[in-house]
Amino acid sequence: MLSYISRRLGVTFLILLGVSFTVYVIFAFLPFDPAALTCGKNCNDPGIIEANRRRLGYDLPFLTQYWVFIKGLFIGRTYGEGAALINCPAPSLGYSFQEHSCVTTLISEALPVTLSLAIGALVLWLVVGVGLGVLAARYRGKFVDSASTIFVLIGTSLPTFLTGLMLLVFVVIKWHILPFPAGNYTPFLEDPYEWAQILFLPWITLAFAYAALYTRFVRSAVIETSNEDYIRTARAKGLPESEVVGKHTLRAALAPIVTMAGLDFAGLLGGAILTESVFNLPGLGRLAIGAVVEYDLPIIVATTLLAAAIVVTMNLIVDILYAFIDPRVRIA
Amino acid sequence: MTTPILEVTNLAKFFPIQSQGIFSRVKGDNKAVNGISFTLNAGETLGLVGESGCGKSTAGRTILKLYEPTSGTIKFEGEDITSYSASKMKPLRTKMQMIFQDPYSSLNPRHTIGSIIAASYEIQKITPENGVKRAVQDLMERVGLNPEHYNRYPHEFSGGQRQRIGIARALALKPKFIVCDEPVSALDVSIQAQVINLLDDLRDDFGLSYLFIAHDLSVVQHISQRVAVMYLGKIMELAPTEELYKNPHHPYTKALLSAIPIPDPILERKREQIILSGDIPNPVNPPTGCVFNTRCWKAQDKCRTTEPVIMQIGASQVACHFPD
Amino acid sequence: MTLLEVKNLSVGFPTPDGVVHAVNDISFSIDAGETLAIVGESGSGKTVTNLAMMGLLNSNTAQISGTARFQSHTGEIDLLGIDPNELQKYRGQDISMIFQDPMSSLHPYFSIGDQIIEAHQVHNKVDPDVSKERAIELLGLVGIPDPASRITSFPHQFSGGMRQRVMIAMALVNNPSLLIADEPTTALDVTVQAQILSLLKDLQREFKMAVILITHDLGVVAGAADRVNVMYAGRIVESANVFDLYAKPAMPYTQGLLDSVPRLDRPHTNRLSAIPGQPPSMISLPDGCSFAPRCSRISEVAGSKCLMIMPELTLRTDAHSARCFIGERAGA
Ligand SMILES: Nc1ncnc2c1ncn2[C@@H]1O[C@H](COP(=O)(O)OP(=O)(O)OP(=O)(O)O)[C@@H](O)[C@H]1O
Ligand SMILES: Nc1ncnc2c1ncn2[C@@H]1O[C@H](COP(=O)(O)OP(=O)(O)OP(=O)(O)O)[C@@H](O)[C@H]1O
Ligand code: SF4
Ligand code: SF4
Ligand SMILES: [Mg+2]
Ligand SMILES: [Mg+2]
């Protein structure tokens, strides 16, 4: 098991290196002058541009630029000199001249927001999806099943931004159940109550579609598993129905859910862009969108890399989890 | 003596075992068929028996060049086909056919049985004398199917009938040699007999040669002139049918024969049985020396170190240091 | 002592094409310690009969009628009439079942020890360590080498024969008085089949249990059974002591079955005597004898009686009954 994990870790590291290089290549060959972009869209003072080019290292050969970037990740990076010296400590992902801030700082502010959003939504959709899916499978053809079918239908056909807008309109504006989300995100450690209050609607918005998908998936997985011979064996032993379903069936049916949930979660961390914009949350998605609009290259590169890193890492976590769940995958 | 229709010498087929992951590497070989030799004469049936996973199907498929042999030679009608390419094999395919075990999955459910049987002609671009339909219906009649069912789909037929469809398909190109891979294993006893009788008749009518693969020794006894007993990719004993069943020389043959229950309560309860201990070893790491030594009650030190060479005892070929 | 007495058991499965009459009005009994074999072609209703008694058929899809009086540790119960939640107490304790496919009958995610311990725990209020001891004891009994350490192994680490041993150990963990073995060796090799059958025989003697052995192998029956029920198209067509059945089969189907097996102990014949045709559809069973379309002796019965009237299962000699107009005793 340990050698399996360490081998997988090694592979993951190599993949990340490859991804970062690819991202770097893509942005290096885009038809923009990164230096020209440093002072905003409509800036065309060649003096400033050239100065920035040197300060940011865009004048160096491509491979050297990449090497400096990678080095920055481990030992930090400084820009300019003397009084204008800017220091971005490790792990440095670059410096945004438009935001006048190290990219790492920007990301470390946005990440907790997205993380809160994604984790909350994950918990919500897993609870609803698995619960409803199991119930629908257990009582196939009965009321719960039909009700869940309608839920699935609505959940999978309603676009996320519409769900979000509708929730905003009714819950906040019409019924005044919750205050208007004014973009004033409160960290969990400061005020858990307010944190939850602000994130409540975004969670529901995000979880809605996923919960519907998962309900459908869990329902069919449970039905399929309950036809397995080993489930019949469990019944033949005299186990009560609750254990046959709750232990034997679920254990097998939920194994693929781990993979699915892990990857969906990774996707969300990469930026729940629509939801963040609708609810005005200062998360990664909004950071990335803002950067794209402003051509803020360092931030674009960093967020792309981060998203890739998250997906690759989640893949690793999922595989390791899976090996714990399914003994057949555990190879020495 | 005439040349045999098939001559197999030291044939081996290994399947590489890959480790999982992106940087996979070959961890070893599954020695599914590990050096087997035999000949088959025209009009003869050679039975190939052995337990699950011993390499019977792999042997059959490798002989037909459906798998690329790892080593050894295959001669068909005196012609060495071991290294023939797919295109060079194509004209030979009319003469060599195969019938499969599972009559349910080996027929395409979306094609009528008429077109399934006729496909053989199309692939080889052969037009039978009186037209394809006529030829197919003749075949259907010959294997005991109603020719009017030409346009029906496989799911409308029972297991035994589907096996007849498979047989008709194999017969379409008038082959000389057919590998029958467990053709009756999936069928009920009362249906098995029908199909075995049919195969028997066809062999006599068309002068066919069969390599008849099965795990049921009583079925093999009925249809074969000679029988080869396989264990872990190797032939343990090869003998004329009468001789093999009356005077088995190899301990494994004896155990195998003794494990078959006789459908007669009086005889069955009096019978001495040899109950082997243990399971069949993994063909990736077969035992050294004689591959049967881990389960053999006669095994000596020599068996664990030296592989027995095949020796001739009367009409039997036996691979054992201490045969009976 | 009669351990189980089944009367007028019928099972139908409604399908879009019509009701599948899988089991039609069958009655039989089994004494304590006895081995009753049920033989018949694929689809003749062997498995369904026993699943019905175990309460393992889905009551939403199966129509079951009849009675099955069973002497349990708490007194006589009707397996078919009892509340499903009540029946669960007897499953795995008084009656156990092992299945055809040992590869798929064990749960792939739980260790074999856990699966056996669970079977013991559910019927015994004892410390888990006691159950573990019992599991190790039984694994030893069924011939698993080094059971104390193999108890943590998972099913995929065992061969087919070993898995069937594990299934047997699990079935016997509570000393049942009846073991239903549904084709326990069909998926196994002959040399392994011989091991398992001799093991079952020894254990039956040791545990003094009755066994219902379902198989289609007449050789296996010859060696193991005391009495035999032959089934055809959902009905019992012949029932006799094993020696009588093989010596004097009374029903043409049984005769045909015995004749069509290629036999090692007889001189080689050129042709096997096959039964022509195939079993009837279970949706539209013929009006008369269900074997009539294939019967070679139909001409011995006057008129077209066989095609119009279903013969009854009537007594021929002591405890030997058959369902055929030929050889019926006068006045029966
Ligand atoms: N295409 C393949 N790739 C890899 N391994 C294979 C392949 N086909 C067969 N094997 C392996 O080769 C060995 C022999 O298999 P084969 O199917 O020839 O056995 P068999 O004697 O026909 O058994 P059975 O009675 O179960 O059909 C087995 O260990 C099997 O897992
Ligand atoms: N859940 C079900 N729904 C509909 N038909 C069913 C169902 N289960 C079994 N049957 C049908 O009932 C009949 C009897 O099946 P059963 O499994 O008892 O046969 P069997 O005698 O055990 O055969 P085998 O030897 O193949 O195991 C078959 O025709 C089968 O198709
Ligand atoms: S060589 Fe030895 S181990 Fe092999 S079969 Fe003969 S006696 Fe047994
Ligand atoms: S009742 Fe008639 S058809 Fe049925 S088995 Fe007897 S003779 Fe044959
Ligand atoms: Mg095979
Ligand atoms: Mg069955």
PDB file of C-alpha atoms and ligand atoms in Angstrom, chain B residues 56-57 101 181-182 213, ligand 5:
ATOM      1  CA  LYS B  56      -7.394 -25.567 -23.762  1.00  0.00           C
ATOM      2  CA  SER B  57      -9.082 -22.600 -25.436  1.00  0.00           C
ATOM      3  CA  GLN B 101     -18.793 -22.570 -26.060  1.00  0.00           C
ATOM      4  CA  ASP B 181     -14.364 -25.249 -27.969  1.00  0.00           C
ATOM      5  CA  GLU B 182     -16.678 -26.756 -25.356  1.00  0.00           C
ATOM      6  CA  ILE B 213     -12.119 -29.227 -26.359  1.00  0.00           C
TER       7      ILE B 213
HETATM    8 MG    MG D   5     -11.921 -22.401 -22.515  1.00  0.00          MG
END
